[in-house]
Tab-separated table of C-alpha atoms in Angstrom:
chain	number	residue	atom	x	y	z
A	1	MET	CA	63.707	83.695	104.956
A	2	ALA	CA	66.568	85.574	106.407
A	3	GLU	CA	68.834	84.547	103.742
A	4	ALA	CA	66.502	85.701	101.162
A	5	ALA	CA	66.099	89.130	102.787
A	6	THR	CA	69.947	89.520	102.914
A	7	GLN	CA	70.258	88.520	99.388
A	8	THR	CA	67.602	91.284	98.450
A	9	HIS	CA	69.318	93.693	100.397
A	10	THR	CA	72.732	92.984	98.927
A	11	GLU	CA	71.077	93.170	95.300
A	12	GLN	CA	69.693	96.572	96.113
A	13	HIS	CA	73.061	97.751	97.491
A	14	ASP	CA	74.756	96.462	94.104
A	15	GLU	CA	72.372	98.338	92.018
A	16	LYS	CA	72.748	101.551	93.766
A	17	VAL	CA	76.681	101.192	93.810
A	18	SER	CA	76.217	100.546	89.960
A	19	ARG	CA	74.068	103.812	89.549
A	20	VAL	CA	76.874	105.887	91.408
A	21	ARG	CA	79.471	104.543	89.123
A	22	SER	CA	77.865	105.071	85.967
A	23	SER	CA	77.596	108.762	86.613
A	24	TYR	CA	81.390	109.330	86.234
A	25	SER	CA	83.868	108.408	83.380
A	26	ARG	CA	86.340	106.182	84.792
A	27	PRO	CA	88.871	103.912	83.454
A	28	VAL	CA	87.895	100.298	84.054
A	29	PHE	CA	88.557	96.924	82.627
A	30	MET	CA	86.534	93.705	82.767
A	31	GLN	CA	88.193	90.600	83.999
A	32	GLU	CA	86.355	87.019	83.781
A	33	LEU	CA	86.859	84.856	86.854
A	34	THR	CA	85.642	81.265	86.913
A	35	LEU	CA	84.782	80.343	90.637
A	36	HIS	CA	84.521	76.512	91.524
A	37	SER	CA	83.825	76.417	95.005
A	38	LEU	CA	80.660	77.666	96.914
A	39	GLN	CA	82.835	79.629	99.365
A	40	ALA	CA	84.408	81.744	96.854
A	41	GLN	CA	81.164	82.154	95.018
A	42	ARG	CA	79.740	83.469	98.501
A	43	VAL	CA	82.363	85.956	98.993
A	44	VAL	CA	81.863	87.373	95.649
A	45	ASP	CA	78.037	87.564	96.151
A	46	ARG	CA	78.393	89.051	99.721
A	47	SER	CA	81.628	91.012	99.612
A	48	LEU	CA	83.044	91.917	96.284
A	49	SER	CA	80.813	94.968	95.124
A	50	ARG	CA	80.769	96.593	98.420
A	51	VAL	CA	84.577	96.228	98.938
A	52	SER	CA	85.147	97.368	95.259
A	53	TYR	CA	83.301	100.325	95.710
A	54	SER	CA	85.281	101.108	99.026
A	55	LEU	CA	88.583	100.704	97.156
A	56	PHE	CA	87.194	103.193	94.373
A	57	SER	CA	86.194	105.515	97.007
A	58	LEU	CA	89.432	105.417	98.689
A	59	ASP	CA	91.347	106.607	95.450
A	60	VAL	CA	88.634	109.439	95.380
A	61	ILE	CA	88.939	110.500	99.018
A	62	LEU	CA	92.766	110.162	98.965
A	63	GLN	CA	92.771	112.650	95.713
A	64	VAL	CA	90.445	115.043	97.542
A	65	ILE	CA	92.544	115.123	100.747
A	66	GLY	CA	95.762	115.579	98.598
A	67	LYS	CA	97.919	115.518	101.664
A	68	ARG	CA	101.049	113.208	100.770
A	69	ASP	CA	101.502	111.900	104.257
A	70	GLN	CA	97.783	110.996	104.793
A	71	VAL	CA	97.607	109.498	101.173
A	72	ASP	CA	100.900	107.415	102.019
A	73	GLN	CA	99.531	106.185	105.461
A	74	VAL	CA	96.086	104.927	103.983
A	75	GLU	CA	97.586	103.285	101.069
A	76	GLU	CA	100.039	101.424	103.341
A	77	VAL	CA	97.347	100.349	105.484
A	78	VAL	CA	95.327	98.972	102.458
A	79	SER	CA	98.198	97.452	100.750
A	80	GLY	CA	99.292	95.766	104.007
A	81	LEU	CA	95.913	94.288	104.619
A	82	ILE	CA	95.813	92.872	101.085
A	83	ASN	CA	99.252	91.610	101.154
A	84	GLU	CA	98.912	90.025	104.414
A	85	GLY	CA	95.752	88.147	103.176
A	86	ALA	CA	97.428	87.015	100.013
A	87	THR	CA	100.329	85.578	102.172
A	88	THR	CA	97.990	83.860	104.611
A	89	LEU	CA	96.246	82.418	101.419
A	90	ASP	CA	99.499	81.303	99.744
A	91	ASN	CA	100.605	79.638	103.037
A	92	GLY	CA	97.310	77.708	103.279
A	93	ILE	CA	97.854	76.527	99.666
A	94	ALA	CA	101.382	75.505	100.358
A	95	GLN	CA	100.488	73.369	103.295
A	96	LEU	CA	97.367	71.800	101.761
A	97	GLN	CA	99.546	70.986	98.645
A	98	ALA	CA	102.192	69.490	100.701
A	99	ARG	CA	99.710	67.280	102.433
A	100	LEU	CA	98.325	66.028	99.163
A	101	LYS	CA	102.036	65.476	97.673
A	102	GLU	CA	102.879	63.493	100.822
A	103	HIS	CA	99.981	60.976	100.122
A	104	GLY	CA	100.713	61.071	96.201
A	105	TYR	CA	97.665	63.115	95.111
A	106	GLU	CA	97.940	65.943	92.869
A	107	SER	CA	94.671	66.250	90.660
A	108	LEU	CA	91.837	68.705	91.920
A	109	PRO	CA	88.368	67.798	91.652
A	110	GLN	CA	85.799	69.054	89.204
A	111	TYR	CA	82.814	70.935	90.420
A	112	THR	CA	79.258	70.469	89.212
A	113	ASN	CA	78.307	74.290	89.189
A	114	PRO	CA	81.259	76.530	88.628
A	115	LYS	CA	80.233	80.332	88.384
A	116	GLN	CA	81.488	82.583	85.678
A	117	GLN	CA	81.987	86.157	87.244
A	118	THR	CA	82.720	89.353	85.378
A	119	ILE	CA	84.475	91.666	87.741
A	120	GLU	CA	85.046	95.409	87.140
A	121	ILE	CA	88.544	96.415	87.760
A	122	SER	CA	88.293	99.933	88.778
A	123	SER	CA	91.528	100.259	90.755
A	124	PRO	CA	94.593	98.243	91.066
A	125	ASN	CA	93.575	97.141	94.603
A	126	VAL	CA	90.273	95.656	93.176
A	127	ALA	CA	92.397	93.462	90.822
A	128	LYS	CA	94.403	92.332	93.974
A	129	PHE	CA	91.167	91.549	95.920
A	130	ALA	CA	89.889	89.527	92.844
A	131	ARG	CA	93.260	87.613	93.040
A	132	LEU	CA	92.536	86.899	96.817
A	133	ILE	CA	89.041	85.354	95.769
A	134	SER	CA	90.976	83.191	93.006
A	135	LYS	CA	93.480	82.176	95.918
A	136	LEU	CA	90.422	81.163	98.189
A	137	ASP	CA	88.781	79.138	95.463
A	138	THR	CA	92.250	77.134	95.309
A	139	VAL	CA	92.466	76.836	99.027
A	140	ILE	CA	89.061	75.255	99.048
A	141	SER	CA	89.589	73.044	96.065
A	142	LEU	CA	92.621	71.421	97.759
A	143	LEU	CA	90.601	71.118	100.985
A	144	ASP	CA	88.009	69.283	98.992
A	145	THR	CA	90.454	66.995	97.388
A	146	LEU	CA	91.991	66.061	101.039
A	147	TRP	CA	88.264	65.389	101.842
A	148	LEU	CA	87.345	63.240	98.979
A	149	HIS	CA	90.554	61.219	99.413
A	150	GLY	CA	89.638	60.704	103.229
A	151	LEU	CA	92.586	62.630	104.506
A	152	VAL	CA	90.192	65.050	106.524
A	153	THR	CA	86.850	64.494	108.094
A	154	SER	CA	83.586	66.125	106.949
A	155	LYS	CA	83.440	68.130	109.882
A	156	GLN	CA	87.052	69.267	109.522
A	157	ARG	CA	86.386	70.276	105.936
A	158	THR	CA	83.100	72.213	106.775
A	159	ASN	CA	84.761	74.054	109.676
A	160	ALA	CA	87.934	75.096	107.516
A	161	ALA	CA	85.960	75.917	104.612
A	162	GLN	CA	83.889	78.348	106.730
A	163	ASP	CA	86.841	79.685	108.363
A	164	TRP	CA	88.535	80.587	105.150
A	165	GLN	CA	85.420	82.194	103.911
A	166	GLN	CA	85.087	84.226	106.934
A	167	PHE	CA	88.663	85.214	106.936
A	168	LEU	CA	88.224	87.057	103.450
A	169	ASN	CA	84.872	88.439	104.457
A	170	LYS	CA	86.633	89.950	107.538
A	171	LEU	CA	89.524	91.210	105.390
A	172	ALA	CA	86.843	93.059	103.064
A	173	SER	CA	85.199	94.421	106.395
A	174	ARG	CA	88.650	95.870	107.469
A	175	ILE	CA	89.168	97.547	104.023
A	176	ILE	CA	85.718	99.213	104.451
A	177	GLY	CA	86.766	100.350	107.683
A	178	VAL	CA	89.614	102.158	106.178
A	179	GLU	CA	87.385	103.852	103.795
A	180	LYS	CA	85.128	105.109	106.719
A	181	GLN	CA	88.041	106.539	108.455
A	182	ALA	CA	89.306	108.364	105.312
A	183	ARG	CA	85.868	109.759	104.989
A	184	ILE	CA	86.146	111.098	108.625
A	185	ALA	CA	89.356	112.456	107.844
A	186	ALA	CA	87.945	114.293	104.694
A	187	HIS	CA	84.968	115.637	106.951
A	188	ARG	CA	87.655	117.168	109.328
A	189	GLU	CA	89.434	118.693	106.382
A	190	GLY	CA	86.097	120.357	105.304
A	191	LYS	CA	85.798	118.380	101.979
A	192	GLN	CA	82.959	116.012	102.879
A	193	ASP	CA	81.005	117.654	100.148
A	194	GLU	CA	83.601	117.096	97.439
A	195	VAL	CA	83.988	113.505	98.474
A	196	ASN	CA	80.299	112.886	98.368
A	197	GLN	CA	79.792	114.281	95.106
A	198	ALA	CA	82.294	112.047	93.626
A	199	ALA	CA	81.809	109.020	95.859
A	200	PRO	CA	78.545	109.238	97.692
A	201	GLU	CA	78.261	107.107	100.732
A	202	THR	CA	76.015	104.023	99.993
A	203	GLU	CA	73.347	102.421	102.104
A	204	GLU	CA	74.501	100.345	105.036
A	205	HIS	CA	75.542	96.724	104.075
A	206	ASP	CA	76.168	93.812	106.447
A	207	LEU	CA	79.903	94.554	105.897
A	208	ASP	CA	79.631	98.062	107.064
A	209	ARG	CA	78.096	96.763	110.390
A	210	GLU	CA	81.170	94.252	110.666
A	211	ALA	CA	83.540	97.060	109.890
A	212	ALA	CA	82.087	99.075	112.700
A	213	ALA	CA	82.397	96.150	114.953
A	214	LEU	CA	85.960	95.812	114.152
A	215	SER	CA	86.636	99.623	114.614
A	216	GLU	CA	88.077	99.054	118.052
A	217	SER	CA	90.987	97.222	116.638
A	218	THR	CA	93.772	99.219	115.249
A	219	VAL	CA	93.937	99.852	111.527
A	220	ASP	CA	97.235	98.244	111.196
A	221	GLU	CA	96.340	94.830	112.881
A	222	LYS	CA	97.828	92.152	110.683
A	223	ALA	CA	95.343	90.231	108.760
A	224	HIS	CA	97.177	86.788	109.588
A	225	GLU	CA	96.026	87.156	112.934
A	226	ALA	CA	92.564	85.903	111.755
A	227	GLU	CA	94.349	82.968	109.794
A	228	PRO	CA	91.947	79.856	109.936
A	229	ALA	CA	93.522	77.705	112.325
A	230	LYS	CA	91.436	74.682	111.441
A	231	THR	CA	92.972	74.632	107.974
A	232	GLN	CA	96.534	74.762	109.342
A	233	ALA	CA	95.645	71.755	111.752
A	234	ALA	CA	94.044	69.870	108.900
A	235	ALA	CA	96.901	70.567	106.620
A	236	SER	CA	99.551	69.395	109.145
A	237	ALA	CA	97.712	66.424	110.666
C-alpha cells in the first residue's frame, strides 16, 4: 500500500511538472534510453522528473538573478556534483570490469524486461544526469554478471545494487537542495515572483524531503563521499 501511495504521489508530481513546462516555449530534444536493470528503472521512476525540473528551474533562476558571481558559484556546485557522480560510477565500472576480466568473462547478461524511456532534455545538465543513469545501468549489469558467475554472493549483489541506487537518488536530492538554495537567493533579491512565474515551485516530493535532510551538509560536499563501499569490496574481493 505504501509503495502504491508513493507511486501515485510521484505520478501526480510528474503531471504537475508537465503542465508547468508546457506553459512555456523552451528548446528541448527527446532522447531514447533503454534501461535494463531494475535499479536504473527505479531511479528514473523516482528521481528523473523531479531532478530534471530542478535543473530547468536553476537555469531560469540564474537568469533572473543575473549576478555573474552567484551564477558561476551555483553552476560550479551543480557541475561538481554531476562530475563527481560520473567519476564514482566510472570507477565502479572499471573495478567490476577488471574483476570480470580477471576471471575471463566479458559478456553481459540479457534482461527479461528492459524499459524504453523517452527523456526530455531541457538543459545540458539533464543530459548529463541521463548519462549517469546509463552508467548506473552498466554498473548493475556488471554486478549481475559477477553474481551469475558465482563471483559475488546474493547478499553482496543485493546490498551493492541498493547502495548504487541510493547513491544516484541521493545525488538527485543534493541537486534539488541547490535549487532550493537558489530560490532562497532569488527571494532575498526580491525576485521571487519573477522566478515563480517562470518556474513555479512544485508540490513536495520525497526527494524534497531528502534534500531538506541533507541541507546541514555543505553544498560543495563531494559526491564520492557517498560512494557505495559494498560494490568496491565486491569488485576487489
